XYZ file of C-alpha atoms in Angstrom:
79
model
C 139.094 130.099 170.199
C 139.005 133.324 169.625
C 140.852 135.324 166.372
C 144.686 136.422 167.649
C 147.655 138.483 165.704
C 150.966 137.148 166.848
C 154.179 139.685 166.225
C 154.376 142.872 165.984
C 151.453 145.276 165.039
C 152.604 147.095 162.034
C 149.773 149.036 159.904
C 152.250 148.942 157.063
C 152.526 144.865 156.988
C 149.597 143.529 154.252
C 149.153 140.683 156.329
C 148.728 142.477 159.134
C 145.743 145.021 156.996
C 143.925 141.993 155.646
C 143.740 140.461 159.158
C 142.360 143.869 160.112
C 139.951 144.112 157.160
C 138.459 139.872 157.921
C 138.248 141.462 161.978
C 136.131 143.671 160.338
C 133.856 141.788 158.248
C 133.401 138.716 161.297
C 132.608 142.597 163.486
C 129.526 143.381 160.329
C 128.631 139.945 160.126
C 127.859 139.343 163.864
C 125.976 143.084 163.916
C 123.964 141.342 161.056
C 123.274 138.844 162.206
C 121.995 139.882 165.732
C 120.007 143.206 165.007
C 118.532 140.981 162.260
C 117.885 138.755 164.434
C 116.534 140.708 166.735
C 114.227 142.175 164.204
C 112.729 139.145 163.033
C 111.693 138.253 166.373
C 110.040 141.422 167.919
C 108.043 140.827 163.947
C 106.712 137.578 164.551
C 105.568 138.781 168.069
C 104.009 141.864 167.089
C 102.029 143.444 163.580
C 104.422 142.377 160.589
C 106.854 145.782 159.477
C 106.463 145.454 155.761
C 110.620 147.050 154.954
C 111.890 144.335 157.288
C 112.642 142.379 153.892
C 113.704 145.375 152.085
C 116.343 145.926 154.698
C 117.801 142.623 155.488
C 118.111 141.997 151.757
C 119.989 145.402 151.676
C 121.935 144.630 154.518
C 122.774 141.449 153.568
C 124.009 142.735 149.911
C 126.272 145.155 151.509
C 127.688 142.274 153.644
C 128.605 140.048 150.625
C 130.131 143.196 148.996
C 132.167 143.637 152.340
C 133.614 139.889 152.290
C 133.956 139.840 148.199
C 136.571 142.863 148.907
C 138.148 141.268 151.338
C 138.519 137.918 149.480
C 140.473 140.338 146.642
C 142.486 142.802 148.398
C 144.234 139.706 150.484
C 148.085 139.534 149.899
C 149.325 137.092 147.169
C 151.319 134.723 148.771
C 155.481 135.434 149.735
C 157.951 132.329 147.663
């Protein structure tokens, strides 16, 4: 089921901004998974690349930081 925003696109709405951050995090995670799985597959088929571990760990760290920023910036529930 695709993620959808139902309602007017108001950049001043905190829920809309949080939704945009979630979509960006999802794209970041998908790109991480696609690129890293492809690189590890190519490494397994050909000669080893010694710096691939560092690339994957660094990018995973950035992905975790991105995820924590999204969680920390979520809007407070309305009473």
